[in-house]
Amino acid sequence: MAKLIDGKAISAQIKEECKERVAKLKEEGIEVTLAVIQVGNDPASTVYVGNKKKACAYIGIRSLAYELPEETTQEELLALIGELNGRKDVNGILVQLPLPKHIDEEKVLDTIDPAKDVDGFHPQNVGALCIGKKGFVSCTPAGIIQLLKRSDIEIAGKECVVIGRSNIVGKPMALLLLRENGTVTVAHSRTRDLKEITKRADILIVAIGKPKMITADYVKEGAVVIDVGIHRNENNKLCGDVDFESVAPHCSAITPVPGGVGPMTIAMLMHNCVESAS
Ligand code: NAD
């Protein structure tokens, strides 16, 4: 049976490290501060924002909450970001996505000062990742690298296959694996013979957004499988993009859902906040 990669334990470890660093910064007179902006009241966003605020409180990061009404105009939102960009006491700025339809998401993300872009979505940070320069990295893929490293899973020289090419997960994931000297293939919705490709993987990262799509016949015996997907099944229970029962017996290591990749995203957001103030 596969070893379970424990995202809960690893994220807790990272949060403790952040807590210590925040306390040290406090002694130096620096109060790490994250501004969290939510526009409208999408219930899922409210849960995510609440979890981020809770994590900040636990670690000792000051969080400033901006809960703006659905009717907020793009100009008003851009003006707020401009103000926060200019504030010396604000280290990180996070705009919870998705934004209401009348607001251009790309324009908003481009307006955040790259030095405060703790989500790692600004083109300057994405470009920095691409050419191996320092910058903020998208939290979910950064968390996956930590899961692998802290579980003593070697990346260098391994066949790594990423399914999914989103800007938030798939693409930065591929770049990070390349940075760690993996041999990287990116598969997506237009990939032919997906199984042939995924069966080559020593490390298979699955970020498709389709519940339980990846079954044992996609996976090489002994592979490491990282499941990024989060869904609720017909019984309201959480499941991933990987059919865990089918795949786990064939892996050397696998992330469960919940308790795998999920908790890492917030832990890495906290890590990025600490970095923004360091
Ligand atoms: P997305 O919809 O932006 O991208 C999905 C990708 O999968 C696309 O690039 C598409 O080409 C590919 N794809 C779709 N159907 C495919 C198919 N049949 N075969 C091969 N590739 C296919 O999604 P995303 O934002 O990258 O998220 C992916 C999943 O991860 C979702 O379930 C999402 O909820 C989850 N997610 C989890 C976290 C976390 O913290 N755990 C964070 C972000 C996203």
mmCIF file of C-alpha atoms and ligand atoms in Angstrom:
data_model
loop_
_atom_site.group_PDB
_atom_site.id
_atom_site.type_symbol
_atom_site.label_atom_id
_atom_site.label_comp_id
_atom_site.label_asym_id
_atom_site.label_seq_id
_atom_site.Cartn_x
_atom_site.Cartn_y
_atom_site.Cartn_z
ATOM 1 C CA MET A 1 0.000 0.000 0.000
ATOM 2 C CA ALA A 2 1.151 3.529 -0.771
ATOM 3 C CA LYS A 3 2.594 5.855 1.806
ATOM 4 C CA LEU A 4 0.132 8.671 2.574
ATOM 5 C CA ILE A 5 1.629 12.115 2.085
ATOM 6 C CA ASP A 6 0.339 14.009 5.105
ATOM 7 C CA GLY A 7 -0.522 17.556 4.015
ATOM 8 C CA LYS A 8 -2.034 18.352 7.397
ATOM 9 C CA ALA A 9 1.184 17.574 9.274
ATOM 10 C CA ILE A 10 3.463 19.235 6.712
ATOM 11 C CA SER A 11 1.324 22.379 6.528
ATOM 12 C CA ALA A 12 1.298 22.545 10.338
ATOM 13 C CA GLN A 13 5.104 22.364 10.321
ATOM 14 C CA ILE A 14 5.304 25.248 7.800
ATOM 15 C CA LYS A 15 2.846 27.316 9.821
ATOM 16 C CA GLU A 16 4.960 26.814 12.964
ATOM 17 C CA GLU A 17 8.042 27.991 11.057
ATOM 18 C CA CYS A 18 6.095 31.057 9.886
ATOM 19 C CA LYS A 19 4.938 31.748 13.442
ATOM 20 C CA GLU A 20 8.533 31.815 14.684
ATOM 21 C CA ARG A 21 9.610 34.128 11.874
ATOM 22 C CA VAL A 22 6.671 36.474 12.504
ATOM 23 C CA ALA A 23 7.590 36.648 16.214
ATOM 24 C CA LYS A 24 11.203 37.490 15.321
ATOM 25 C CA LEU A 25 10.063 40.212 12.906
ATOM 26 C CA LYS A 26 7.837 41.613 15.661
ATOM 27 C CA GLU A 27 10.895 41.883 17.931
ATOM 28 C CA GLU A 28 12.523 43.929 15.170
ATOM 29 C CA GLY A 29 9.482 46.208 15.111
ATOM 30 C CA ILE A 30 7.953 44.762 11.933
ATOM 31 C CA GLU A 31 4.289 43.737 12.067
ATOM 32 C CA VAL A 32 3.597 41.447 9.100
ATOM 33 C CA THR A 33 0.349 42.691 7.537
ATOM 34 C CA LEU A 34 -1.856 41.158 4.866
ATOM 35 C CA ALA A 35 -4.725 43.046 3.221
ATOM 36 C CA VAL A 36 -7.493 40.687 2.074
ATOM 37 C CA ILE A 37 -10.043 42.063 -0.375
ATOM 38 C CA GLN A 38 -13.333 40.341 -1.135
ATOM 39 C CA VAL A 39 -15.868 41.822 -3.542
ATOM 40 C CA GLY A 40 -19.428 40.524 -3.202
ATOM 41 C CA ASN A 41 -20.474 37.605 -1.012
ATOM 42 C CA ASP A 42 -19.906 34.407 -2.932
ATOM 43 C CA PRO A 43 -20.277 31.805 -0.137
ATOM 44 C CA ALA A 44 -17.216 29.756 -1.179
ATOM 45 C CA SER A 45 -15.093 32.921 -1.252
ATOM 46 C CA THR A 46 -16.352 33.884 2.201
ATOM 47 C CA VAL A 47 -15.204 30.481 3.527
ATOM 48 C CA TYR A 48 -11.771 30.824 1.856
ATOM 49 C CA VAL A 49 -11.306 34.386 3.127
ATOM 50 C CA GLY A 50 -12.378 33.295 6.626
ATOM 51 C CA ASN A 51 -9.805 30.480 6.600
ATOM 52 C CA LYS A 52 -7.073 32.880 5.482
ATOM 53 C CA LYS A 53 -7.937 35.326 8.260
ATOM 54 C CA LYS A 54 -7.909 32.492 10.805
ATOM 55 C CA ALA A 55 -4.493 31.309 9.627
ATOM 56 C CA CYS A 56 -3.156 34.881 9.880
ATOM 57 C CA ALA A 57 -4.475 35.185 13.439
ATOM 58 C CA TYR A 58 -2.872 31.869 14.415
ATOM 59 C CA ILE A 59 0.512 32.852 13.007
ATOM 60 C CA GLY A 60 0.455 36.412 14.345
ATOM 61 C CA ILE A 61 0.017 38.139 11.000
ATOM 62 C CA ARG A 62 -2.184 41.236 11.116
ATOM 63 C CA SER A 63 -4.946 40.929 8.542
ATOM 64 C CA LEU A 64 -6.906 43.876 7.218
ATOM 65 C CA ALA A 65 -10.251 42.793 5.794
ATOM 66 C CA TYR A 66 -11.862 44.757 2.974
ATOM 67 C CA GLU A 67 -15.335 43.347 2.372
ATOM 68 C CA LEU A 68 -16.681 45.348 -0.544
ATOM 69 C CA PRO A 69 -20.229 45.198 -1.932
ATOM 70 C CA GLU A 70 -20.989 43.373 -5.194
ATOM 71 C CA GLU A 71 -21.671 46.735 -6.935
ATOM 72 C CA THR A 72 -18.117 48.001 -6.306
ATOM 73 C CA THR A 73 -16.785 49.433 -9.562
ATOM 74 C CA GLN A 74 -13.509 48.434 -11.118
ATOM 75 C CA GLU A 75 -12.231 51.996 -10.581
ATOM 76 C CA GLU A 76 -13.048 51.824 -6.871
ATOM 77 C CA LEU A 77 -11.276 48.488 -6.518
ATOM 78 C CA LEU A 78 -8.220 49.692 -8.447
ATOM 79 C CA ALA A 79 -8.122 52.824 -6.280
ATOM 80 C CA LEU A 80 -8.112 50.703 -3.109
ATOM 81 C CA ILE A 81 -5.296 48.531 -4.464
ATOM 82 C CA GLY A 82 -3.371 51.684 -5.404
ATOM 83 C CA GLU A 83 -3.747 52.963 -1.852
ATOM 84 C CA LEU A 84 -2.624 49.630 -0.340
ATOM 85 C CA ASN A 85 0.324 49.484 -2.769
ATOM 86 C CA GLY A 86 1.477 52.802 -1.326
ATOM 87 C CA ARG A 87 1.053 51.910 2.339
ATOM 88 C CA LYS A 88 4.335 51.042 4.045
ATOM 89 C CA ASP A 89 2.525 49.141 6.814
ATOM 90 C CA VAL A 90 0.937 46.685 4.337
ATOM 91 C CA ASN A 91 3.232 43.881 3.162
ATOM 92 C CA GLY A 92 0.871 41.650 1.217
ATOM 93 C CA ILE A 93 -2.287 42.211 -0.832
ATOM 94 C CA LEU A 94 -4.679 39.436 -1.742
ATOM 95 C CA VAL A 95 -7.770 39.817 -3.911
ATOM 96 C CA GLN A 96 -10.070 36.827 -3.514
ATOM 97 C CA LEU A 97 -11.130 35.368 -6.879
ATOM 98 C CA PRO A 98 -13.483 35.081 -8.684
ATOM 99 C CA LEU A 99 -14.450 38.753 -8.966
ATOM 100 C CA PRO A 100 -17.922 39.853 -10.130
ATOM 101 C CA LYS A 101 -18.305 39.767 -13.924
ATOM 102 C CA HIS A 102 -18.195 43.545 -14.422
ATOM 103 C CA ILE A 103 -14.619 43.663 -13.092
ATOM 104 C CA ASP A 104 -11.635 42.734 -15.276
ATOM 105 C CA GLU A 105 -9.727 40.220 -13.153
ATOM 106 C CA GLU A 106 -6.537 40.487 -15.171
ATOM 107 C CA LYS A 107 -6.439 44.261 -14.840
ATOM 108 C CA VAL A 108 -6.923 43.957 -11.072
ATOM 109 C CA LEU A 109 -4.150 41.395 -10.620
ATOM 110 C CA ASP A 110 -1.807 43.450 -12.806
ATOM 111 C CA THR A 111 -2.371 46.476 -10.548
ATOM 112 C CA ILE A 112 -1.101 44.787 -7.381
ATOM 113 C CA ASP A 113 2.489 45.792 -6.607
ATOM 114 C CA PRO A 114 4.515 42.641 -7.522
ATOM 115 C CA ALA A 115 6.419 43.037 -4.219
ATOM 116 C CA LYS A 116 3.088 42.617 -2.361
ATOM 117 C CA ASP A 117 1.585 39.966 -4.658
ATOM 118 C CA VAL A 118 1.520 37.119 -2.136
ATOM 119 C CA ASP A 119 -0.666 34.984 -4.433
ATOM 120 C CA GLY A 120 2.074 35.040 -7.076
ATOM 121 C CA PHE A 121 -0.347 35.858 -9.926
ATOM 122 C CA HIS A 122 1.258 39.090 -11.207
ATOM 123 C CA PRO A 123 2.900 38.665 -14.648
ATOM 124 C CA GLN A 124 6.201 39.912 -13.206
ATOM 125 C CA ASN A 125 6.229 37.121 -10.622
ATOM 126 C CA VAL A 126 5.145 34.530 -13.191
ATOM 127 C CA GLY A 127 7.933 35.744 -15.496
ATOM 128 C CA ALA A 128 10.452 35.586 -12.641
ATOM 129 C CA LEU A 129 9.495 31.962 -12.019
ATOM 130 C CA CYS A 130 9.893 31.237 -15.721
ATOM 131 C CA ILE A 131 13.480 32.513 -15.882
ATOM 132 C CA GLY A 132 14.504 31.325 -12.421
ATOM 133 C CA LYS A 133 14.531 34.684 -10.626
ATOM 134 C CA LYS A 134 13.298 35.396 -7.119
ATOM 135 C CA GLY A 135 9.599 36.235 -6.784
ATOM 136 C CA PHE A 136 6.339 35.043 -5.282
ATOM 137 C CA VAL A 137 5.144 31.653 -6.493
ATOM 138 C CA SER A 138 1.516 30.550 -6.728
ATOM 139 C CA CYS A 139 0.698 28.907 -3.377
ATOM 140 C CA THR A 140 -0.773 25.541 -4.453
ATOM 141 C CA PRO A 141 2.122 24.418 -6.686
ATOM 142 C CA ALA A 142 4.667 25.842 -4.223
ATOM 143 C CA GLY A 143 2.945 23.742 -1.548
ATOM 144 C CA ILE A 144 3.219 20.617 -3.690
ATOM 145 C CA ILE A 145 6.982 21.082 -3.989
ATOM 146 C CA GLN A 146 7.112 21.279 -0.172
ATOM 147 C CA LEU A 147 4.994 18.119 0.136
ATOM 148 C CA LEU A 148 7.456 16.251 -2.098
ATOM 149 C CA LYS A 149 10.615 17.617 -0.477
ATOM 150 C CA ARG A 150 9.453 17.134 3.082
ATOM 151 C CA SER A 151 8.375 13.577 2.258
ATOM 152 C CA ASP A 152 11.912 12.874 0.942
ATOM 153 C CA ILE A 153 10.709 12.334 -2.605
ATOM 154 C CA GLU A 154 13.478 13.127 -5.065
ATOM 155 C CA ILE A 155 12.414 15.254 -8.051
ATOM 156 C CA ALA A 156 15.711 15.641 -9.917
ATOM 157 C CA GLY A 157 15.916 13.378 -12.954
ATOM 158 C CA LYS A 158 12.380 12.027 -12.485
ATOM 159 C CA GLU A 159 9.706 11.843 -15.183
ATOM 160 C CA CYS A 160 7.121 14.343 -13.959
ATOM 161 C CA VAL A 161 3.743 14.608 -15.676
ATOM 162 C CA VAL A 162 1.392 17.478 -14.807
ATOM 163 C CA ILE A 163 -2.214 17.133 -15.999
ATOM 164 C CA GLY A 164 -3.720 20.620 -16.307
ATOM 165 C CA ARG A 165 -2.292 23.871 -17.650
ATOM 166 C CA SER A 166 -4.090 26.551 -15.646
ATOM 167 C CA ASN A 167 -2.193 29.711 -14.710
ATOM 168 C CA ILE A 168 -2.787 29.020 -11.024
ATOM 169 C CA VAL A 169 -1.794 25.359 -10.801
ATOM 170 C CA GLY A 170 -0.652 23.500 -13.924
ATOM 171 C CA LYS A 171 1.742 25.982 -15.535
ATOM 172 C CA PRO A 172 3.566 27.153 -12.384
ATOM 173 C CA MET A 173 3.692 23.509 -11.243
ATOM 174 C CA ALA A 174 5.492 22.505 -14.428
ATOM 175 C CA LEU A 175 7.968 25.384 -14.045
ATOM 176 C CA LEU A 176 8.683 24.517 -10.412
ATOM 177 C CA LEU A 177 9.311 20.859 -11.233
ATOM 178 C CA LEU A 178 11.661 21.962 -14.001
ATOM 179 C CA ARG A 179 13.441 24.240 -11.523
ATOM 180 C CA GLU A 180 13.919 21.134 -9.347
ATOM 181 C CA ASN A 181 15.466 19.346 -12.342
ATOM 182 C CA GLY A 182 12.550 17.066 -13.139
ATOM 183 C CA THR A 183 11.849 16.025 -16.733
ATOM 184 C CA VAL A 184 8.474 17.620 -17.219
ATOM 185 C CA THR A 185 5.514 16.901 -19.496
ATOM 186 C CA VAL A 186 2.331 18.974 -19.355
ATOM 187 C CA ALA A 187 -0.864 17.204 -20.447
ATOM 188 C CA HIS A 188 -4.225 18.937 -20.907
ATOM 189 C CA SER A 189 -7.713 18.625 -22.379
ATOM 190 C CA ARG A 190 -6.358 18.418 -25.950
ATOM 191 C CA THR A 191 -3.688 15.808 -25.170
ATOM 192 C CA ARG A 192 -3.941 12.635 -27.237
ATOM 193 C CA ASP A 193 -3.342 9.240 -25.591
ATOM 194 C CA LEU A 194 -3.368 10.712 -22.074
ATOM 195 C CA LYS A 195 -2.900 7.294 -20.446
ATOM 196 C CA GLU A 196 0.242 6.582 -22.458
ATOM 197 C CA ILE A 197 1.743 9.825 -21.180
ATOM 198 C CA THR A 198 0.632 9.576 -17.555
ATOM 199 C CA LYS A 199 1.914 5.987 -17.348
ATOM 200 C CA ARG A 200 5.442 7.299 -17.944
ATOM 201 C CA ALA A 201 5.276 9.426 -14.805
ATOM 202 C CA ASP A 202 7.390 8.758 -11.729
ATOM 203 C CA ILE A 203 5.618 11.788 -10.260
ATOM 204 C CA LEU A 204 2.076 12.459 -11.489
ATOM 205 C CA ILE A 205 0.423 15.772 -10.539
ATOM 206 C CA VAL A 206 -3.293 15.837 -11.269
ATOM 207 C CA ALA A 207 -5.039 19.259 -11.545
ATOM 208 C CA ILE A 208 -7.937 18.662 -13.917
ATOM 209 C CA GLY A 209 -11.065 19.585 -12.004
ATOM 210 C CA LYS A 210 -12.918 16.306 -12.800
ATOM 211 C CA PRO A 211 -13.895 14.104 -9.841
ATOM 212 C CA LYS A 212 -12.100 10.724 -9.679
ATOM 213 C CA MET A 213 -11.085 10.850 -13.353
ATOM 214 C CA ILE A 214 -7.677 9.299 -12.815
ATOM 215 C CA THR A 215 -7.986 5.568 -12.195
ATOM 216 C CA ALA A 216 -5.323 2.858 -11.822
ATOM 217 C CA ASP A 217 -4.950 2.424 -15.600
ATOM 218 C CA TYR A 218 -3.424 5.940 -15.849
ATOM 219 C CA VAL A 219 -0.711 5.231 -13.298
ATOM 220 C CA LYS A 220 2.637 3.427 -13.443
ATOM 221 C CA GLU A 221 3.293 0.896 -10.681
ATOM 222 C CA GLY A 222 5.211 2.639 -7.871
ATOM 223 C CA ALA A 223 4.496 6.224 -9.016
ATOM 224 C CA VAL A 224 4.006 9.172 -6.667
ATOM 225 C CA VAL A 225 0.559 10.706 -7.208
ATOM 226 C CA ILE A 226 -0.407 14.224 -6.110
ATOM 227 C CA ASP A 227 -4.115 15.036 -6.310
ATOM 228 C CA VAL A 228 -4.930 18.758 -6.538
ATOM 229 C CA GLY A 229 -8.666 18.392 -7.226
ATOM 230 C CA ILE A 230 -11.330 19.200 -4.644
ATOM 231 C CA HIS A 231 -14.940 18.170 -5.185
ATOM 232 C CA ARG A 232 -17.955 17.138 -3.184
ATOM 233 C CA ASN A 233 -19.374 13.792 -4.213
ATOM 234 C CA GLU A 234 -23.023 12.728 -4.204
ATOM 235 C CA ASN A 235 -22.837 12.042 -0.437
ATOM 236 C CA ASN A 236 -21.431 15.539 0.194
ATOM 237 C CA LYS A 237 -18.006 14.015 0.995
ATOM 238 C CA LEU A 238 -14.802 15.549 -0.358
ATOM 239 C CA CYS A 239 -12.945 13.764 -3.143
ATOM 240 C CA GLY A 240 -10.227 14.623 -5.632
ATOM 241 C CA ASP A 241 -9.467 14.261 -9.343
ATOM 242 C CA VAL A 242 -7.901 10.863 -8.525
ATOM 243 C CA ASP A 243 -9.927 7.761 -7.765
ATOM 244 C CA PHE A 244 -8.055 7.100 -4.530
ATOM 245 C CA GLU A 245 -9.302 3.529 -3.907
ATOM 246 C CA SER A 246 -8.339 2.443 -7.400
ATOM 247 C CA VAL A 247 -4.972 4.241 -7.594
ATOM 248 C CA ALA A 248 -3.502 4.046 -4.066
ATOM 249 C CA PRO A 249 -2.628 0.308 -4.136
ATOM 250 C CA HIS A 250 -0.374 0.962 -7.155
ATOM 251 C CA CYS A 251 1.534 4.002 -5.841
ATOM 252 C CA SER A 252 4.622 4.381 -3.701
ATOM 253 C CA ALA A 253 3.097 7.563 -2.235
ATOM 254 C CA ILE A 254 -0.143 9.498 -2.683
ATOM 255 C CA THR A 255 -1.930 12.556 -1.257
ATOM 256 C CA PRO A 256 -5.390 12.012 0.240
ATOM 257 C CA VAL A 257 -8.336 14.399 -0.295
ATOM 258 C CA PRO A 258 -8.947 15.993 2.136
ATOM 259 C CA GLY A 259 -5.658 16.354 4.019
ATOM 260 C CA GLY A 260 -3.229 16.420 1.094
ATOM 261 C CA VAL A 261 -2.670 19.437 -1.133
ATOM 262 C CA GLY A 262 -5.566 21.493 0.321
ATOM 263 C CA PRO A 263 -3.977 22.565 3.625
ATOM 264 C CA MET A 264 -0.702 23.415 1.864
ATOM 265 C CA THR A 265 -2.175 26.316 -0.099
ATOM 266 C CA ILE A 266 -2.892 28.437 2.985
ATOM 267 C CA ALA A 267 0.393 27.433 4.606
ATOM 268 C CA MET A 268 2.283 28.694 1.545
ATOM 269 C CA LEU A 269 0.215 31.881 1.513
ATOM 270 C CA MET A 270 1.393 32.474 5.081
ATOM 271 C CA HIS A 271 4.938 31.714 3.988
ATOM 272 C CA ASN A 272 4.643 34.286 1.174
ATOM 273 C CA CYS A 273 3.297 36.888 3.629
ATOM 274 C CA VAL A 274 6.305 36.386 5.892
ATOM 275 C CA GLU A 275 8.605 36.663 2.868
ATOM 276 C CA SER A 276 6.889 39.907 1.827
ATOM 277 C CA ALA A 277 7.898 41.485 5.134
ATOM 278 C CA SER A 278 11.401 39.990 5.374
HETATM 279 P P1 NAD B 1 -8.848 24.747 -14.430
HETATM 280 O O1 NAD B 1 -10.234 24.370 -14.759
HETATM 281 O O2 NAD B 1 -8.400 26.154 -14.582
HETATM 282 O O3 NAD B 1 -7.858 23.841 -15.306
HETATM 283 C C1 NAD B 1 -8.086 22.486 -15.534
HETATM 284 C C2 NAD B 1 -7.066 21.974 -16.495
HETATM 285 O O4 NAD B 1 -7.333 20.587 -16.718
HETATM 286 C C3 NAD B 1 -7.090 22.665 -17.848
HETATM 287 O O5 NAD B 1 -5.785 23.143 -18.147
HETATM 288 C C4 NAD B 1 -7.514 21.580 -18.837
HETATM 289 O O6 NAD B 1 -6.782 21.632 -20.027
HETATM 290 C C5 NAD B 1 -7.233 20.306 -18.088
HETATM 291 N N1 NAD B 1 -8.232 19.277 -18.410
HETATM 292 C C6 NAD B 1 -9.579 19.390 -18.373
HETATM 293 N N2 NAD B 1 -10.159 18.244 -18.781
HETATM 294 C C7 NAD B 1 -9.156 17.400 -19.081
HETATM 295 C C8 NAD B 1 -9.122 16.071 -19.557
HETATM 296 N N3 NAD B 1 -10.242 15.380 -19.783
HETATM 297 N N4 NAD B 1 -7.915 15.510 -19.763
HETATM 298 C C9 NAD B 1 -6.788 16.185 -19.525
HETATM 299 N N5 NAD B 1 -6.749 17.459 -19.053
HETATM 300 C C10 NAD B 1 -7.932 18.045 -18.841
HETATM 301 O O7 NAD B 1 -8.596 24.215 -12.938
HETATM 302 P P2 NAD B 1 -7.463 24.582 -11.839
HETATM 303 O O8 NAD B 1 -7.736 25.933 -11.268
HETATM 304 O O9 NAD B 1 -6.117 24.281 -12.356
HETATM 305 O O10 NAD B 1 -7.860 23.511 -10.726
HETATM 306 C C11 NAD B 1 -7.850 22.120 -10.951
HETATM 307 C C12 NAD B 1 -8.456 21.401 -9.764
HETATM 308 O O11 NAD B 1 -7.699 21.692 -8.606
HETATM 309 C C13 NAD B 1 -9.892 21.808 -9.421
HETATM 310 O O12 NAD B 1 -10.568 20.680 -8.922
HETATM 311 C C14 NAD B 1 -9.723 22.826 -8.324
HETATM 312 O O13 NAD B 1 -10.842 22.894 -7.472
HETATM 313 C C15 NAD B 1 -8.529 22.271 -7.610
HETATM 314 N N6 NAD B 1 -7.720 23.273 -6.903
HETATM 315 C C16 NAD B 1 -7.354 22.957 -5.632
HETATM 316 C C17 NAD B 1 -6.547 23.813 -4.921
HETATM 317 C C18 NAD B 1 -6.131 23.430 -3.541
HETATM 318 O O14 NAD B 1 -5.763 24.269 -2.749
HETATM 319 N N7 NAD B 1 -6.143 22.139 -3.223
HETATM 320 C C19 NAD B 1 -6.119 25.019 -5.465
HETATM 321 C C20 NAD B 1 -6.491 25.316 -6.779
HETATM 322 C C21 NAD B 1 -7.289 24.416 -7.494
#
